[in-house]
Tab-separated table of C-alpha atoms and ligand atoms in Angstrom:
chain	number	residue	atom	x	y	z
A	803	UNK	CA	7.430	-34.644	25.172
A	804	UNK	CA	5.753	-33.307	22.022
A	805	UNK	CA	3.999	-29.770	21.922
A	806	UNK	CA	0.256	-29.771	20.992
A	807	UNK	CA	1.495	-27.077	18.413
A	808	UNK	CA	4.237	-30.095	16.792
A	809	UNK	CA	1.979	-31.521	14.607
A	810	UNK	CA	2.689	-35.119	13.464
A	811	UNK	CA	2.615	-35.824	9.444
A	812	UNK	CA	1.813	-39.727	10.370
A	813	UNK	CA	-1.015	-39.852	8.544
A	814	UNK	CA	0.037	-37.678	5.198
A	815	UNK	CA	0.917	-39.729	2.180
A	816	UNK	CA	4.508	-38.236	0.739
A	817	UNK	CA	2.754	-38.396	-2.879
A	818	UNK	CA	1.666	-34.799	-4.650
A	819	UNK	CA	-1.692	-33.720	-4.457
A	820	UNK	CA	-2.035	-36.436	-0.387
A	821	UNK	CA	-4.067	-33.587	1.851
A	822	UNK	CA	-5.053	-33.550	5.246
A	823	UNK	CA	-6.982	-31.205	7.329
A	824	UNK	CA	-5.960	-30.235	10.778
A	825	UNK	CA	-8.430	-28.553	13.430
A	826	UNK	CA	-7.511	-27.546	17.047
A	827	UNK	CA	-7.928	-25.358	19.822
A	828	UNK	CA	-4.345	-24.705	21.525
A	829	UNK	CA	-2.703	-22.405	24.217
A	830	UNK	CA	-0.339	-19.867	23.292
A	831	UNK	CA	3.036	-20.774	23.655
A	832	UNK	CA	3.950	-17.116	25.320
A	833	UNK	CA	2.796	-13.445	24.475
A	834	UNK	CA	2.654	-12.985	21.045
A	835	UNK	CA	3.038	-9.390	19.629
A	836	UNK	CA	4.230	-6.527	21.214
A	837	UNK	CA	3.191	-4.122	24.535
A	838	UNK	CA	0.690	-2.313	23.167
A	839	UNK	CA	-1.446	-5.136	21.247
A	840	UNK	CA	-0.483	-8.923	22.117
A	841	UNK	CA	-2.030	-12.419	22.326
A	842	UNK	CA	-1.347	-12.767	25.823
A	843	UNK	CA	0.799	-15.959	26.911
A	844	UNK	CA	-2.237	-19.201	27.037
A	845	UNK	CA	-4.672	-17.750	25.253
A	846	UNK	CA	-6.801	-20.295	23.116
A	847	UNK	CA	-5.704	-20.292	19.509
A	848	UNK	CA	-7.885	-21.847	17.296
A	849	UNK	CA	-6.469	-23.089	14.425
A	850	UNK	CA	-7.580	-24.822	11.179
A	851	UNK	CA	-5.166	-26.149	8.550
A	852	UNK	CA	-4.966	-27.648	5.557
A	853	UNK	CA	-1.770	-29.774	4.921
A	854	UNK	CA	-0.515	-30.506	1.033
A	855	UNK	CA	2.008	-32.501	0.253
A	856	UNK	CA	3.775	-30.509	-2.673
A	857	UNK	CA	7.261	-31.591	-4.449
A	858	UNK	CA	9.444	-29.775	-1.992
A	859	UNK	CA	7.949	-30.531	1.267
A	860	UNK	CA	4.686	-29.551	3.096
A	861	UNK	CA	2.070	-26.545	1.931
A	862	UNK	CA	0.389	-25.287	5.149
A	863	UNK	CA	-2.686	-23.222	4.578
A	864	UNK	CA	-5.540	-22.065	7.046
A	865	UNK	CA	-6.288	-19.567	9.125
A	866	UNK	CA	-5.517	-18.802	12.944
A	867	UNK	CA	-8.205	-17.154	15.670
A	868	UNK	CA	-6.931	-15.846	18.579
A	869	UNK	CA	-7.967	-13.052	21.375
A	870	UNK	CA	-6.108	-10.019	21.587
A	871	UNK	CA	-5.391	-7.503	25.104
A	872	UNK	CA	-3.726	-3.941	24.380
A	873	UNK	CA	-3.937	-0.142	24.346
A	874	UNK	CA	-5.308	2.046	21.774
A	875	UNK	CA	-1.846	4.195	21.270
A	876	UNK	CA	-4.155	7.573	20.880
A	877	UNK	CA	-6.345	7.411	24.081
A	878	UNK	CA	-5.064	4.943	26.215
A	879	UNK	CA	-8.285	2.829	26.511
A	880	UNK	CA	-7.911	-0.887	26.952
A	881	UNK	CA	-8.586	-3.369	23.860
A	882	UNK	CA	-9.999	-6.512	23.344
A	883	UNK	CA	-10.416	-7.819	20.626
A	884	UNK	CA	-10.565	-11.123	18.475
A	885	UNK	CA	-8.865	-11.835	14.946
A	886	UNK	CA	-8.684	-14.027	12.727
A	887	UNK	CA	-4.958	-14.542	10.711
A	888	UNK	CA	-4.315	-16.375	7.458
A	889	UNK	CA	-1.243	-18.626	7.363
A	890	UNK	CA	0.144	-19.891	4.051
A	891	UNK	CA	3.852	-21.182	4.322
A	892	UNK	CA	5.888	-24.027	2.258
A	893	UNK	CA	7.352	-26.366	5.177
A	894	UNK	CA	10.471	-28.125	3.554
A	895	UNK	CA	11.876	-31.905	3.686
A	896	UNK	CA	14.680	-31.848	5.714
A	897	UNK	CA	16.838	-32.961	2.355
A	898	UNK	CA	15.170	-30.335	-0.187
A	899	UNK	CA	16.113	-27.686	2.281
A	900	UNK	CA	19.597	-28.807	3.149
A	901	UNK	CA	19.857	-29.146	-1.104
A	902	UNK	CA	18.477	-25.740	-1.338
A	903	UNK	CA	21.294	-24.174	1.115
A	904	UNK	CA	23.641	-26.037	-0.843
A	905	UNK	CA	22.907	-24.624	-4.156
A	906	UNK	CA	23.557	-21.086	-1.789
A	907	UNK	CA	19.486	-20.396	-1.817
A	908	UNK	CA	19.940	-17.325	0.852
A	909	UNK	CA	16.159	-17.123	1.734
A	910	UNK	CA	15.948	-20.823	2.216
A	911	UNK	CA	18.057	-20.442	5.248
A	912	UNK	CA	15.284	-18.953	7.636
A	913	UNK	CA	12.921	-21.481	5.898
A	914	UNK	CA	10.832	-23.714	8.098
A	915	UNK	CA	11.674	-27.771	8.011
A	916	UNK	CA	10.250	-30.656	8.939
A	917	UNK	CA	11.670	-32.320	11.379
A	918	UNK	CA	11.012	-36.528	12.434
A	919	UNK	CA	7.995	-36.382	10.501
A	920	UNK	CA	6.406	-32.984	12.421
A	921	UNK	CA	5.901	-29.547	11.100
A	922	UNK	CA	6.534	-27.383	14.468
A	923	UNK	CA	3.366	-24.693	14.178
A	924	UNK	CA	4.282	-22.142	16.215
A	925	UNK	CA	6.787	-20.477	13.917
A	926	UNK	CA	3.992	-20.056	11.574
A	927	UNK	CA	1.497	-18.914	14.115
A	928	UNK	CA	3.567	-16.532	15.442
A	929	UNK	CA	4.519	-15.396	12.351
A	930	UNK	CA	0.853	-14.828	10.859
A	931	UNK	CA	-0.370	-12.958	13.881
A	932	UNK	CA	3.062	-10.887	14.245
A	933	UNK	CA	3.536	-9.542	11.458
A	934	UNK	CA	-0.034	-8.345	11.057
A	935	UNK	CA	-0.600	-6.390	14.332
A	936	UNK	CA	-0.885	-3.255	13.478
A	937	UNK	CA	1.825	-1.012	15.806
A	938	UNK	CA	-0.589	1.391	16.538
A	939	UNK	CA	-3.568	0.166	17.563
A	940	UNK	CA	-6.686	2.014	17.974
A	941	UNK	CA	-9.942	1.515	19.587
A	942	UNK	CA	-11.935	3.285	16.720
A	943	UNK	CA	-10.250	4.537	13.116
A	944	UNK	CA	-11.307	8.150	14.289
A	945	UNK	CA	-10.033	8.169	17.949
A	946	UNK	CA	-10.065	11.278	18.927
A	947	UNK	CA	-7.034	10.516	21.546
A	948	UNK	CA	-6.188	13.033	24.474
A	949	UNK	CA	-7.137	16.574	25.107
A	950	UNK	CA	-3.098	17.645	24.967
A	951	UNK	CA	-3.714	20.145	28.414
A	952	UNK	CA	-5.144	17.575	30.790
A	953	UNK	CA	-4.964	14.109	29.033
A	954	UNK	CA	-8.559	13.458	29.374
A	955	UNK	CA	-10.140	11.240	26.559
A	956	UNK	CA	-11.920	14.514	24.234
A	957	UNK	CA	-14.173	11.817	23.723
A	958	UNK	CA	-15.534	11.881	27.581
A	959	UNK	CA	-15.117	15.885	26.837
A	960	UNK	CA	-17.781	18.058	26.306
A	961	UNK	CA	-17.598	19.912	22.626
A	962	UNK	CA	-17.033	23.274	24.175
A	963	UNK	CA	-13.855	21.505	26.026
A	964	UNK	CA	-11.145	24.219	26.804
A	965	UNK	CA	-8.414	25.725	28.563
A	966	UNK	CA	-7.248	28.830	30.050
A	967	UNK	CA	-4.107	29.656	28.174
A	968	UNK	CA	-1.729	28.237	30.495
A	969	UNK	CA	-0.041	30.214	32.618
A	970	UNK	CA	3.729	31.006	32.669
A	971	UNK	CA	5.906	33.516	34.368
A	972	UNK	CA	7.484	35.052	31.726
A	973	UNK	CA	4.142	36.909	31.361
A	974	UNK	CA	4.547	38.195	35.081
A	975	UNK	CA	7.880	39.191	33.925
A	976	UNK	CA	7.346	41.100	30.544
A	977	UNK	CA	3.900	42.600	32.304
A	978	UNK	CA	6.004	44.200	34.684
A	979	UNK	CA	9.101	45.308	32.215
A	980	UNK	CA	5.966	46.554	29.930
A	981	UNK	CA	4.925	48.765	33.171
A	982	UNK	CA	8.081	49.826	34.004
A	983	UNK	CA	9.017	50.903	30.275
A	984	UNK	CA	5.145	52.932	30.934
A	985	UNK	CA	5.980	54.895	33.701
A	986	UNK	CA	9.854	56.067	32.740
A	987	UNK	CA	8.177	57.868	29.379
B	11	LIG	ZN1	-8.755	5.479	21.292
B	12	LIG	ZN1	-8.470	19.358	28.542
């Protein structure tokens, strides 16, 4: 069974300079991102390559768009959103890369391959949205976030918002060492 993100290079000449584009609408294999901002697991990606065939294997260039669910991490308030995510990576022939490891190439090692004639996307796509979340989200660049006494949105909040100075105790305490200390003078 093939994945609708393996995507076959049947029809791409192995010559410098062959290209073929590459357009599709595809479910998300799984949540991508983290808690707090993610592409949840199905969501329609729509993607739109570019494939070059370059000396040491495949260039894939394009862009992904794909919905977003989260949290803004200063108020709490739900996201939604929709982004679009450049992807640019060199896809190697199976024999370049396995030359490349030989000659001790370090970085070539988490390198994507082709593999039977298929460049497996969702490396790629996972990597272009993942690695541009942001890991704290926010609804608006200026979010106010949480009134630190009660936790309500200061947004929601009138300007005047405020609180009694909370109360504690040790007030009751020093109060009544304070009239002690008053009446033994
Ligand atoms: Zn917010
Ligand atoms: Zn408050």
């Amino acid at each position: 069974m093939t994945s609708p993100l393996s995507l076959s290079l049947a029809s791409l000449k192995r010559q410098e300079g062959e290209r073929i584009t590459w357009e599709n609408t595809c479910e998300s294999p799984g949540i991508i991102g983290h808690d707090v901002l993610h592409v949840p697991d199905k969501a329609p990606l729509d993607i739109s390559l570019s494939l070059s065939s370059v000396s040491e294997g495949v260039y894939v260039q394009g862009t992904v768009r794909a919905p977003l669910i989260g949290q803004c991490s200063r108020c709490l308030k739900p996201l939604e959103e929709e982004h679009t995510y450049d992807i640019a990576e060199l896809v190697f022939y199976p024999e370049r890369h396995a030359a490349l490891i030989e000659e001790g190439d370090e970085d070539a090692e988490d390198a994507p391959v082709i593999c039977d004639d298929h460049i497996d996307l969702e490396p790629l796509i996972r990597d272009a949205i993942s690695l541009a979340l942001p890991f704290q989200p926010l609804c608006r660049e200026d979010c106010a976030g949480l009134c630190p006494e009660c936790g309500e949105p200061l947004e929601e909040l009138p300007d005047d918002h405020a609180h009694e100075a909370p109360y504690n105790p040790q007030f009751d305490a020093l109060a009544g060492l304070e009239a002690q200390l008053r009446e033994a003078q």
